[in-house]
mmCIF file of C-alpha atoms in Angstrom:
data_model
loop_
_atom_site.group_PDB
_atom_site.id
_atom_site.type_symbol
_atom_site.label_atom_id
_atom_site.label_comp_id
_atom_site.label_asym_id
_atom_site.label_seq_id
_atom_site.Cartn_x
_atom_site.Cartn_y
_atom_site.Cartn_z
ATOM 1 C CA MET A 9 -0.221 -10.089 8.747
ATOM 2 C CA LEU A 10 -1.884 -9.659 5.533
ATOM 3 C CA ASP A 11 1.547 -9.511 3.717
ATOM 4 C CA LEU A 12 3.604 -12.039 5.481
ATOM 5 C CA ALA A 13 0.358 -14.134 3.422
ATOM 6 C CA GLY A 14 1.965 -16.327 1.237
ATOM 7 C CA HIS A 15 4.757 -17.226 3.922
ATOM 8 C CA LEU A 16 2.204 -18.156 6.079
ATOM 9 C CA HIS A 17 -0.612 -19.725 4.478
ATOM 10 C CA GLU A 18 2.543 -22.178 2.917
ATOM 11 C CA TRP A 19 2.947 -23.171 7.152
ATOM 12 C CA ALA A 20 -0.947 -23.282 7.530
ATOM 13 C CA GLU A 21 -0.941 -26.073 4.711
ATOM 14 C CA GLU A 22 2.336 -27.061 6.276
ATOM 15 C CA GLY A 23 0.252 -27.812 9.686
ATOM 16 C CA ARG A 24 4.130 -26.518 11.489
ATOM 17 C CA ASP A 25 3.169 -24.003 14.803
ATOM 18 C CA PHE A 26 3.442 -20.466 14.604
ATOM 19 C CA ALA A 27 2.893 -17.314 15.945
ATOM 20 C CA VAL A 28 2.652 -13.813 14.378
ATOM 21 C CA ALA A 29 3.258 -10.274 16.546
ATOM 22 C CA THR A 30 1.785 -7.430 14.049
ATOM 23 C CA VAL A 31 2.003 -3.376 14.881
ATOM 24 C CA VAL A 32 -1.318 -2.423 16.104
ATOM 25 C CA ALA A 33 -0.997 1.513 16.954
ATOM 26 C CA VAL A 34 2.159 3.691 16.413
ATOM 27 C CA GLY A 35 3.183 7.056 17.936
ATOM 28 C CA GLY A 36 5.874 9.627 16.999
ATOM 29 C CA SER A 37 8.710 8.238 14.147
ATOM 30 C CA ALA A 38 7.609 4.660 14.182
ATOM 31 C CA PRO A 39 9.207 2.899 11.601
ATOM 32 C CA ARG A 40 6.435 0.462 10.301
ATOM 33 C CA PRO A 41 2.929 1.327 10.540
ATOM 34 C CA PRO A 42 -0.246 -0.543 11.746
ATOM 35 C CA GLY A 43 -0.216 -4.311 9.537
ATOM 36 C CA ALA A 44 4.016 -4.561 9.726
ATOM 37 C CA ALA A 45 4.261 -8.004 10.617
ATOM 38 C CA LEU A 46 7.152 -10.705 12.773
ATOM 39 C CA ALA A 47 6.551 -14.231 12.101
ATOM 40 C CA VAL A 48 8.342 -16.999 13.687
ATOM 41 C CA CYS A 49 7.841 -20.558 13.093
ATOM 42 C CA ALA A 50 8.290 -23.509 16.152
ATOM 43 C CA ASP A 51 11.392 -24.367 14.365
ATOM 44 C CA GLY A 52 12.748 -20.719 14.779
ATOM 45 C CA THR A 53 12.376 -19.738 11.230
ATOM 46 C CA ALA A 54 11.905 -15.625 10.849
ATOM 47 C CA ILE A 55 10.055 -13.606 8.277
ATOM 48 C CA GLY A 56 8.752 -10.380 8.190
ATOM 49 C CA SER A 57 9.631 -7.378 10.090
ATOM 50 C CA VAL A 58 7.905 -5.227 13.621
ATOM 51 C CA SER A 59 10.533 -2.117 14.079
ATOM 52 C CA GLY A 60 13.143 -2.406 11.151
ATOM 53 C CA GLY A 61 15.237 -4.180 13.487
ATOM 54 C CA CYS A 62 15.286 -2.130 16.816
ATOM 55 C CA VAL A 63 13.116 -4.425 18.682
ATOM 56 C CA GLU A 64 13.147 -7.929 16.773
ATOM 57 C CA GLY A 65 15.131 -10.318 18.867
ATOM 58 C CA ALA A 66 12.978 -8.718 21.961
ATOM 59 C CA VAL A 67 9.682 -9.057 19.356
ATOM 60 C CA TYR A 68 11.229 -12.559 18.647
ATOM 61 C CA ASP A 69 11.502 -13.820 21.685
ATOM 62 C CA LEU A 70 7.338 -13.182 22.231
ATOM 63 C CA CYS A 71 6.289 -15.711 20.042
ATOM 64 C CA LEU A 72 8.235 -18.113 21.084
ATOM 65 C CA GLN A 73 7.032 -17.780 24.110
ATOM 66 C CA ALA A 74 3.141 -17.112 22.388
ATOM 67 C CA LEU A 75 4.001 -20.698 20.958
ATOM 68 C CA GLN A 76 3.692 -22.440 24.835
ATOM 69 C CA ASP A 77 1.411 -20.747 26.505
ATOM 70 C CA ARG A 78 -1.211 -20.305 24.104
ATOM 71 C CA GLU A 79 -1.882 -16.669 24.750
ATOM 72 C CA THR A 80 -2.906 -13.121 22.754
ATOM 73 C CA ARG A 81 -1.025 -10.679 24.429
ATOM 74 C CA VAL A 82 0.090 -7.108 24.094
ATOM 75 C CA GLU A 83 3.075 -4.807 24.645
ATOM 76 C CA ARG A 84 4.148 -1.689 24.033
ATOM 77 C CA PHE A 85 8.129 -0.880 22.692
ATOM 78 C CA GLY A 86 9.585 2.359 23.353
ATOM 79 C CA TYR A 87 12.492 4.738 23.502
ATOM 80 C CA SER A 88 13.233 4.755 27.496
ATOM 81 C CA ASP A 89 15.445 7.749 28.419
ATOM 82 C CA GLU A 90 16.669 6.469 31.760
ATOM 83 C CA ASP A 91 19.180 3.084 29.754
ATOM 84 C CA ALA A 92 19.771 4.676 26.306
ATOM 85 C CA PHE A 93 20.417 0.127 26.250
ATOM 86 C CA ALA A 94 16.998 -0.514 27.124
ATOM 87 C CA VAL A 95 14.754 -3.026 24.464
ATOM 88 C CA GLY A 96 12.859 0.080 22.236
ATOM 89 C CA LEU A 97 12.877 2.186 19.362
ATOM 90 C CA THR A 98 16.041 4.940 19.332
ATOM 91 C CA CYS A 99 14.402 7.092 16.897
ATOM 92 C CA GLY A 100 12.212 8.074 19.558
ATOM 93 C CA GLY A 101 8.997 6.288 18.724
ATOM 94 C CA VAL A 102 6.733 4.241 20.381
ATOM 95 C CA ILE A 103 4.240 1.471 19.075
ATOM 96 C CA ASP A 104 2.183 -1.013 20.094
ATOM 97 C CA ILE A 105 2.499 -4.807 18.993
ATOM 98 C CA MET A 106 0.322 -7.993 19.707
ATOM 99 C CA VAL A 107 1.535 -11.810 19.378
ATOM 100 C CA THR A 108 -1.002 -14.145 18.631
ATOM 101 C CA PRO A 109 -0.352 -18.114 18.439
ATOM 102 C CA TYR A 110 -1.746 -19.119 14.728
ATOM 103 C CA ASP A 111 -4.841 -21.236 15.285
ATOM 104 C CA ALA A 112 -5.779 -23.719 12.545
ATOM 105 C CA ASP A 113 -9.661 -23.724 14.007
ATOM 106 C CA ASP A 114 -9.706 -19.209 13.477
ATOM 107 C CA ALA A 115 -11.101 -19.566 10.417
ATOM 108 C CA ALA A 116 -11.470 -15.581 9.861
ATOM 109 C CA ARG A 117 -7.772 -15.857 10.224
ATOM 110 C CA THR A 118 -7.583 -19.509 8.246
ATOM 111 C CA ALA A 119 -9.984 -17.843 4.828
ATOM 112 C CA ALA A 120 -7.792 -14.322 5.032
ATOM 113 C CA LEU A 121 -4.064 -16.172 4.908
ATOM 114 C CA SER A 122 -5.570 -17.893 1.579
ATOM 115 C CA ALA A 123 -7.753 -15.275 0.417
ATOM 116 C CA ALA A 124 -4.638 -12.830 0.773
ATOM 117 C CA ALA A 125 -1.594 -15.728 -1.026
ATOM 118 C CA HIS A 126 -4.217 -15.930 -3.681
ATOM 119 C CA ASP A 127 -4.388 -12.203 -4.197
ATOM 120 C CA GLU A 128 -7.865 -12.143 -3.915
ATOM 121 C CA PRO A 129 -9.270 -8.614 -2.052
ATOM 122 C CA VAL A 130 -9.762 -9.123 1.616
ATOM 123 C CA ALA A 131 -10.065 -7.481 5.109
ATOM 124 C CA LEU A 132 -9.099 -8.802 8.446
ATOM 125 C CA ALA A 133 -10.437 -7.020 11.245
ATOM 126 C CA ARG A 134 -9.321 -8.027 15.504
ATOM 127 C CA VAL A 135 -9.575 -6.717 18.093
ATOM 128 C CA VAL A 136 -6.478 -5.038 18.778
ATOM 129 C CA HIS A 137 -7.437 -2.870 22.879
ATOM 130 C CA GLY A 138 -10.257 -4.008 24.301
ATOM 131 C CA PRO A 139 -12.109 -5.737 27.590
ATOM 132 C CA ALA A 140 -9.487 -9.386 27.680
ATOM 133 C CA GLY A 141 -12.037 -12.082 26.137
ATOM 134 C CA LEU A 142 -12.032 -10.252 22.953
ATOM 135 C CA LEU A 143 -8.404 -9.749 22.969
ATOM 136 C CA GLY A 144 -7.436 -10.627 18.719
ATOM 137 C CA ARG A 145 -11.464 -12.562 18.167
ATOM 138 C CA ALA A 146 -11.612 -11.420 13.763
ATOM 139 C CA VAL A 147 -13.886 -11.883 11.293
ATOM 140 C CA LEU A 148 -13.066 -11.756 7.806
ATOM 141 C CA VAL A 149 -14.961 -9.185 5.605
ATOM 142 C CA ARG A 150 -15.432 -9.850 1.494
ATOM 143 C CA PRO A 151 -15.674 -6.818 -0.649
ATOM 144 C CA ASP A 152 -19.527 -7.964 -1.553
ATOM 145 C CA GLY A 153 -20.198 -7.929 2.671
ATOM 146 C CA SER A 154 -19.521 -11.411 2.889
ATOM 147 C CA HIS A 155 -17.570 -12.500 6.133
ATOM 148 C CA GLU A 156 -16.184 -15.550 8.050
ATOM 149 C CA GLY A 157 -15.492 -15.579 11.798
ATOM 150 C CA GLY A 158 -16.978 -12.710 14.499
ATOM 151 C CA LEU A 159 -15.989 -10.452 17.403
ATOM 152 C CA GLY A 160 -18.782 -11.945 20.033
ATOM 153 C CA GLY A 161 -19.964 -9.139 22.127
ATOM 154 C CA HIS A 162 -22.695 -7.564 22.020
ATOM 155 C CA PRO A 163 -24.786 -8.595 18.938
ATOM 156 C CA GLU A 164 -24.808 -5.586 16.875
ATOM 157 C CA LEU A 165 -20.988 -5.613 17.288
ATOM 158 C CA ASP A 166 -19.863 -7.290 14.636
ATOM 159 C CA ARG A 167 -22.476 -5.682 12.063
ATOM 160 C CA THR A 168 -20.151 -1.955 12.434
ATOM 161 C CA ALA A 169 -16.942 -4.451 12.267
ATOM 162 C CA ILE A 170 -17.995 -5.670 9.284
ATOM 163 C CA ALA A 171 -19.206 -2.289 7.531
ATOM 164 C CA GLN A 172 -15.844 -0.344 9.035
ATOM 165 C CA ALA A 173 -13.597 -2.584 7.379
ATOM 166 C CA ARG A 174 -15.436 -3.125 4.443
ATOM 167 C CA ALA A 175 -15.042 0.799 4.075
ATOM 168 C CA LEU A 176 -11.185 0.058 4.050
ATOM 169 C CA LEU A 177 -11.570 -2.588 1.988
ATOM 170 C CA GLU A 178 -13.211 -0.378 -0.541
ATOM 171 C CA ALA A 179 -10.315 2.405 0.222
ATOM 172 C CA GLY A 180 -7.707 -0.130 -0.287
ATOM 173 C CA ARG A 181 -6.415 0.706 3.222
ATOM 174 C CA THR A 182 -4.818 0.020 6.958
ATOM 175 C CA GLY A 183 -6.018 0.943 9.594
ATOM 176 C CA THR A 184 -7.397 1.676 13.130
ATOM 177 C CA VAL A 185 -10.653 2.130 14.652
ATOM 178 C CA GLU A 186 -12.569 2.979 17.771
ATOM 179 C CA VAL A 187 -16.164 1.525 18.643
ATOM 180 C CA SER A 188 -18.220 0.685 21.747
ATOM 181 C CA GLN A 189 -18.617 -2.137 22.853
ATOM 182 C CA ASP A 190 -21.758 -2.362 21.853
ATOM 183 C CA GLY A 191 -21.599 -2.107 18.535
ATOM 184 C CA SER A 192 -22.004 1.827 18.118
ATOM 185 C CA HIS A 193 -19.445 3.805 15.612
ATOM 186 C CA CYS A 194 -18.958 5.498 18.945
ATOM 187 C CA PRO A 195 -15.086 5.772 20.069
ATOM 188 C CA GLY A 196 -15.364 4.222 23.660
ATOM 189 C CA GLY A 197 -13.638 0.621 24.582
ATOM 190 C CA LEU A 198 -12.583 -1.521 21.864
ATOM 191 C CA THR A 199 -9.974 -0.838 19.154
ATOM 192 C CA LEU A 200 -10.327 -2.583 15.589
ATOM 193 C CA LEU A 201 -7.471 -3.324 13.618
ATOM 194 C CA VAL A 202 -8.246 -3.631 9.964
ATOM 195 C CA GLU A 203 -6.119 -5.383 8.029
ATOM 196 C CA SER A 204 -6.816 -4.543 4.531
ATOM 197 C CA ALA A 205 -5.236 -6.523 1.468
ATOM 198 C CA VAL A 206 -5.892 -6.108 -2.751
ATOM 199 C CA PRO A 207 -4.575 -6.646 -6.187
ATOM 200 C CA PRO A 208 -1.103 -4.526 -6.027
ATOM 201 C CA PRO A 209 -1.849 -0.880 -7.669
ATOM 202 C CA ARG A 210 -1.549 -0.736 -11.550
ATOM 203 C CA MET A 211 0.850 1.197 -13.372
ATOM 204 C CA ILE A 212 -0.085 2.291 -16.459
ATOM 205 C CA VAL A 213 2.850 3.527 -18.609
ATOM 206 C CA PHE A 214 2.223 5.101 -22.579
ATOM 207 C CA GLY A 215 5.008 5.133 -24.770
ATOM 208 C CA ALA A 216 7.713 2.204 -25.232
ATOM 209 C CA ILE A 217 10.933 4.387 -25.191
ATOM 210 C CA ASP A 218 14.081 3.484 -23.343
ATOM 211 C CA PHE A 219 12.817 5.754 -20.787
ATOM 212 C CA ALA A 220 9.406 3.411 -20.261
ATOM 213 C CA ALA A 221 11.914 0.912 -20.125
ATOM 214 C CA ALA A 222 13.620 2.137 -16.948
ATOM 215 C CA LEU A 223 10.317 3.345 -15.368
ATOM 216 C CA VAL A 224 9.231 -0.431 -15.343
ATOM 217 C CA ARG A 225 11.328 -1.580 -13.568
ATOM 218 C CA ALA A 226 11.163 1.324 -11.298
ATOM 219 C CA GLY A 227 7.590 0.324 -11.127
ATOM 220 C CA LYS A 228 8.104 -3.549 -10.164
ATOM 221 C CA PHE A 229 10.398 -2.615 -7.375
ATOM 222 C CA LEU A 230 7.225 -0.345 -6.345
ATOM 223 C CA GLY A 231 4.916 -3.330 -5.657
ATOM 224 C CA TYR A 232 3.166 -1.387 -8.834
ATOM 225 C CA HIS A 233 1.229 -4.442 -11.797
ATOM 226 C CA VAL A 234 2.988 -2.393 -13.990
ATOM 227 C CA THR A 235 1.394 -2.027 -18.164
ATOM 228 C CA VAL A 236 3.428 -0.573 -21.220
ATOM 229 C CA CYS A 237 0.347 0.775 -23.983
ATOM 230 C CA ASP A 238 1.889 2.135 -27.724
ATOM 231 C CA ALA A 239 0.173 1.774 -30.601
ATOM 232 C CA ARG A 240 3.341 1.081 -32.649
ATOM 233 C CA PRO A 241 3.494 -2.734 -32.293
ATOM 234 C CA VAL A 242 7.553 -2.552 -33.545
ATOM 235 C CA PHE A 243 9.419 -0.256 -30.159
ATOM 236 C CA ALA A 244 5.688 -2.644 -27.973
ATOM 237 C CA THR A 245 6.889 -5.756 -28.060
ATOM 238 C CA ARG A 246 7.940 -8.125 -24.815
ATOM 239 C CA THR A 247 12.496 -8.860 -25.530
ATOM 240 C CA ARG A 248 11.982 -4.484 -24.979
ATOM 241 C CA PHE A 249 10.061 -4.967 -21.690
ATOM 242 C CA PRO A 250 10.758 -8.758 -19.943
ATOM 243 C CA GLU A 251 9.461 -6.700 -16.994
ATOM 244 C CA ALA A 252 6.197 -5.821 -17.687
ATOM 245 C CA ASP A 253 2.636 -7.498 -16.219
ATOM 246 C CA GLU A 254 1.040 -6.492 -19.627
ATOM 247 C CA ILE A 255 1.697 -4.778 -22.878
ATOM 248 C CA VAL A 256 -0.258 -4.227 -24.945
ATOM 249 C CA VAL A 257 -0.558 -2.403 -28.893
ATOM 250 C CA ASP A 258 -3.568 0.238 -28.755
ATOM 251 C CA TRP A 259 -4.155 4.099 -29.557
ATOM 252 C CA PRO A 260 -3.615 4.707 -25.575
ATOM 253 C CA HIS A 261 -6.575 7.012 -25.771
ATOM 254 C CA ARG A 262 -8.679 4.452 -26.206
ATOM 255 C CA TYR A 263 -7.186 1.735 -24.196
ATOM 256 C CA LEU A 264 -7.318 3.786 -20.928
ATOM 257 C CA ALA A 265 -11.097 4.579 -22.175
ATOM 258 C CA SER A 266 -11.723 0.533 -21.761
ATOM 259 C CA THR A 267 -8.925 -0.643 -18.330
ATOM 260 C CA ASP A 268 -10.053 -0.746 -15.744
ATOM 261 C CA THR A 269 -8.513 2.381 -12.818
ATOM 262 C CA ASP A 270 -9.307 3.024 -9.434
ATOM 263 C CA ALA A 271 -7.917 5.771 -6.963
ATOM 264 C CA ARG A 272 -4.548 4.593 -6.513
ATOM 265 C CA THR A 273 -3.377 4.043 -10.369
ATOM 266 C CA VAL A 274 -0.258 5.887 -11.734
ATOM 267 C CA LEU A 275 -0.436 6.883 -15.300
ATOM 268 C CA CYS A 276 2.920 8.203 -16.899
ATOM 269 C CA VAL A 277 2.427 9.948 -20.117
ATOM 270 C CA LEU A 278 6.476 9.510 -21.956
ATOM 271 C CA THR A 279 4.927 9.780 -25.740
ATOM 272 C CA HIS A 280 5.448 13.725 -25.774
ATOM 273 C CA ASP A 281 3.955 13.210 -29.224
ATOM 274 C CA ALA A 282 0.481 16.035 -29.122
ATOM 275 C CA LYS A 283 -1.723 12.637 -31.801
ATOM 276 C CA PHE A 284 -0.998 10.443 -28.294
ATOM 277 C CA ASP A 285 -1.400 13.286 -25.680
ATOM 278 C CA ILE A 286 -3.554 15.308 -26.164
ATOM 279 C CA PRO A 287 -6.381 12.141 -26.743
ATOM 280 C CA LEU A 288 -4.555 10.339 -23.915
ATOM 281 C CA LEU A 289 -4.723 13.146 -21.395
ATOM 282 C CA THR A 290 -8.058 14.091 -22.829
ATOM 283 C CA GLU A 291 -8.997 11.308 -21.060
ATOM 284 C CA ALA A 292 -6.762 10.803 -17.956
ATOM 285 C CA LEU A 293 -7.071 14.007 -16.607
ATOM 286 C CA ARG A 294 -10.877 12.972 -15.675
ATOM 287 C CA LEU A 295 -9.968 9.509 -13.755
ATOM 288 C CA PRO A 296 -10.243 9.480 -10.444
ATOM 289 C CA VAL A 297 -6.476 8.264 -10.452
ATOM 290 C CA ALA A 298 -3.577 8.470 -7.774
ATOM 291 C CA TYR A 299 -1.782 10.596 -10.486
ATOM 292 C CA VAL A 300 -1.151 11.901 -14.125
ATOM 293 C CA GLY A 301 2.283 12.663 -14.782
ATOM 294 C CA ALA A 302 3.454 14.214 -19.394
ATOM 295 C CA MET A 303 7.427 14.085 -20.071
ATOM 296 C CA GLY A 304 8.740 16.809 -21.777
ATOM 297 C CA SER A 305 10.344 19.558 -22.210
ATOM 298 C CA ARG A 306 8.359 23.448 -20.569
ATOM 299 C CA ARG A 307 7.968 24.246 -23.842
ATOM 300 C CA THR A 308 6.164 21.184 -24.226
ATOM 301 C CA HIS A 309 4.524 21.664 -21.769
ATOM 302 C CA GLN A 310 3.259 24.985 -22.863
ATOM 303 C CA ASP A 311 1.895 23.490 -26.001
ATOM 304 C CA ARG A 312 0.653 20.646 -24.479
ATOM 305 C CA ASN A 313 -1.473 22.476 -22.087
ATOM 306 C CA ARG A 314 -2.462 24.811 -25.466
ATOM 307 C CA ARG A 315 -3.945 22.298 -27.162
ATOM 308 C CA LEU A 316 -5.435 20.662 -23.949
ATOM 309 C CA ARG A 317 -7.353 23.705 -23.153
ATOM 310 C CA GLU A 318 -8.779 23.522 -26.649
ATOM 311 C CA ALA A 319 -9.640 20.334 -26.450
ATOM 312 C CA GLY A 320 -12.303 21.308 -22.973
ATOM 313 C CA VAL A 321 -9.988 20.101 -20.347
ATOM 314 C CA GLY A 322 -10.292 22.478 -17.164
ATOM 315 C CA GLU A 323 -7.945 24.171 -15.438
ATOM 316 C CA ARG A 324 -9.031 22.423 -12.313
ATOM 317 C CA GLU A 325 -8.654 19.154 -14.422
ATOM 318 C CA LEU A 326 -5.162 20.751 -15.194
ATOM 319 C CA ALA A 327 -3.359 21.684 -12.629
ATOM 320 C CA ARG A 328 -3.876 17.600 -11.661
ATOM 321 C CA LEU A 329 -1.381 17.540 -14.863
ATOM 322 C CA ARG A 330 2.879 16.742 -13.226
ATOM 323 C CA SER A 331 4.668 18.306 -16.222
ATOM 324 C CA PRO A 332 7.262 17.978 -16.445
ATOM 325 C CA ILE A 333 7.136 14.364 -14.631
ATOM 326 C CA GLY A 334 9.105 13.479 -12.070
ATOM 327 C CA LEU A 335 11.066 15.767 -9.357
ATOM 328 C CA ASP A 336 13.904 17.661 -9.980
ATOM 329 C CA LEU A 337 17.573 15.098 -9.519
ATOM 330 C CA GLY A 338 19.446 16.864 -12.177
ATOM 331 C CA ALA A 339 18.216 13.545 -14.291
ATOM 332 C CA ARG A 340 19.922 12.308 -17.414
ATOM 333 C CA THR A 341 20.116 8.677 -17.825
ATOM 334 C CA PRO A 342 17.243 6.659 -18.695
ATOM 335 C CA GLU A 343 17.446 5.052 -15.051
ATOM 336 C CA GLU A 344 18.181 8.597 -13.110
ATOM 337 C CA THR A 345 14.856 9.993 -14.776
ATOM 338 C CA ALA A 346 12.106 6.587 -13.671
ATOM 339 C CA LEU A 347 14.041 7.223 -10.192
ATOM 340 C CA SER A 348 12.703 10.886 -10.703
ATOM 341 C CA ILE A 349 9.084 10.259 -11.400
ATOM 342 C CA ALA A 350 8.644 7.344 -9.258
ATOM 343 C CA ALA A 351 10.163 9.604 -6.472
ATOM 344 C CA GLU A 352 7.445 11.785 -7.081
ATOM 345 C CA ILE A 353 5.044 8.945 -6.951
ATOM 346 C CA VAL A 354 5.729 8.238 -3.890
ATOM 347 C CA ALA A 355 5.732 11.999 -2.964
ATOM 348 C CA ALA A 356 2.132 12.495 -4.149
ATOM 349 C CA ARG A 357 0.440 9.494 -2.207
ATOM 350 C CA HIS A 358 1.877 9.596 0.869
ATOM 351 C CA GLY A 359 1.767 13.946 1.024
ATOM 352 C CA GLY A 360 6.055 14.024 0.769
ATOM 353 C CA THR A 361 7.413 17.924 -0.206
ATOM 354 C CA GLY A 362 10.254 16.680 -2.292
ATOM 355 C CA ARG A 363 12.767 18.168 -0.633
ATOM 356 C CA PRO A 364 16.075 16.917 1.447
ATOM 357 C CA LEU A 365 15.188 15.829 5.261
ATOM 358 C CA THR A 366 18.870 17.403 5.666
ATOM 359 C CA GLY A 367 18.245 20.313 8.191
ATOM 360 C CA ALA A 368 14.151 20.022 7.474
ATOM 361 C CA ASP A 369 12.263 19.879 10.393
ATOM 362 C CA THR A 370 9.249 18.179 9.069
ATOM 363 C CA PRO A 371 8.228 14.736 10.635
ATOM 364 C CA ILE A 372 10.321 11.858 8.988
ATOM 365 C CA HIS A 373 6.891 9.063 8.981
ATOM 366 C CA ARG A 374 4.073 11.091 7.991
ATOM 367 C CA ASP A 375 1.985 9.772 10.342
ATOM 368 C CA GLU A 376 -1.303 8.605 7.326
ATOM 369 C CA ARG A 377 -2.066 5.571 9.979
ATOM 370 C CA ALA A 378 -3.092 6.613 13.439
ATOM 371 C CA ALA A 379 -3.756 10.128 15.271
ATOM 372 C CA GLY A 380 -4.095 10.969 18.524
ATOM 373 C CA PRO A 381 -2.418 9.549 21.610
ATOM 374 C CA LEU A 382 -2.332 5.774 21.663
ATOM 375 C CA PRO A 383 -4.475 3.784 23.806
ATOM 376 C CA GLN A 384 -3.154 1.527 26.422
ATOM 377 C CA PRO A 385 -1.861 -1.871 25.794
ATOM 378 C CA VAL A 386 -4.130 -4.794 27.192
#
């Protein structure tokens, strides 16, 4: 739901009536992860998606029904072997969808939509499986532990939900958590969906070259907040990089040491110049970031590794370096090279192999979202 926060917050501010269908559990080859949502306004306007098209029509109807009966419900959709034309997922997966009419008096959801729409980090924990009286109950959690709303039930339940939501928020993750109705962390009785809304992850591109301009566009397409950094002011200009969120003129290693990074940050070093690369990579390979890649030929890579070892970089740190940067796509142009780098970043993020799917027996959708069987929908 929070991925639609900008639109939903506007609808709420305008006093419009709407319902939201959210993916709360997945199994098998399901196309969208938990948290993906479809919202339907009372005037029939629809935004978002829960299945990439497979069951959108049926879910749309459920949202319209929810606007009439004002009830929260969970429905399961899957492929029907007996009737291939039945509403279901032809990919063979199974998804549970929770449909909830928006209630302006729901403090947790209202605050969550407002915070997410203004790029404020927040997590929303909702009961998606459990007793009918708790289904759909929500609590909003901020990074400092402050919260709004509540799940009701046992006094310890809110405390456990807040702790779990805060942990997922710190990791920038959306996922499900199973707890007991008495608030203990042992699975049993309740499933919570925790949606995290966090600012976009950072991509920092070092080296204001033509390949960087193409990579900036690819980074923006993937949803990154993109910074270009170069020590040469004649190259690091807004004219050359109109789509970058930030342009920094500074020595790369000095800027990296002074700026904020986290476990989602990707660092792309395109300078392939030792006077920039060595101090920069010495700093970068010691940071807990998601990805560090460096451009250059294999000869440049070997020389760079030698210099990094001489600078005191250890073998475990060197093993984190993606160099030469990108996947082997046979890229030639800056745009093709940017695609190669972007593909490696996506593969690294989700544990992909980078091999063709044709003829492979690996799952298309790696399940980093939910493990094990789905609970029975209420």
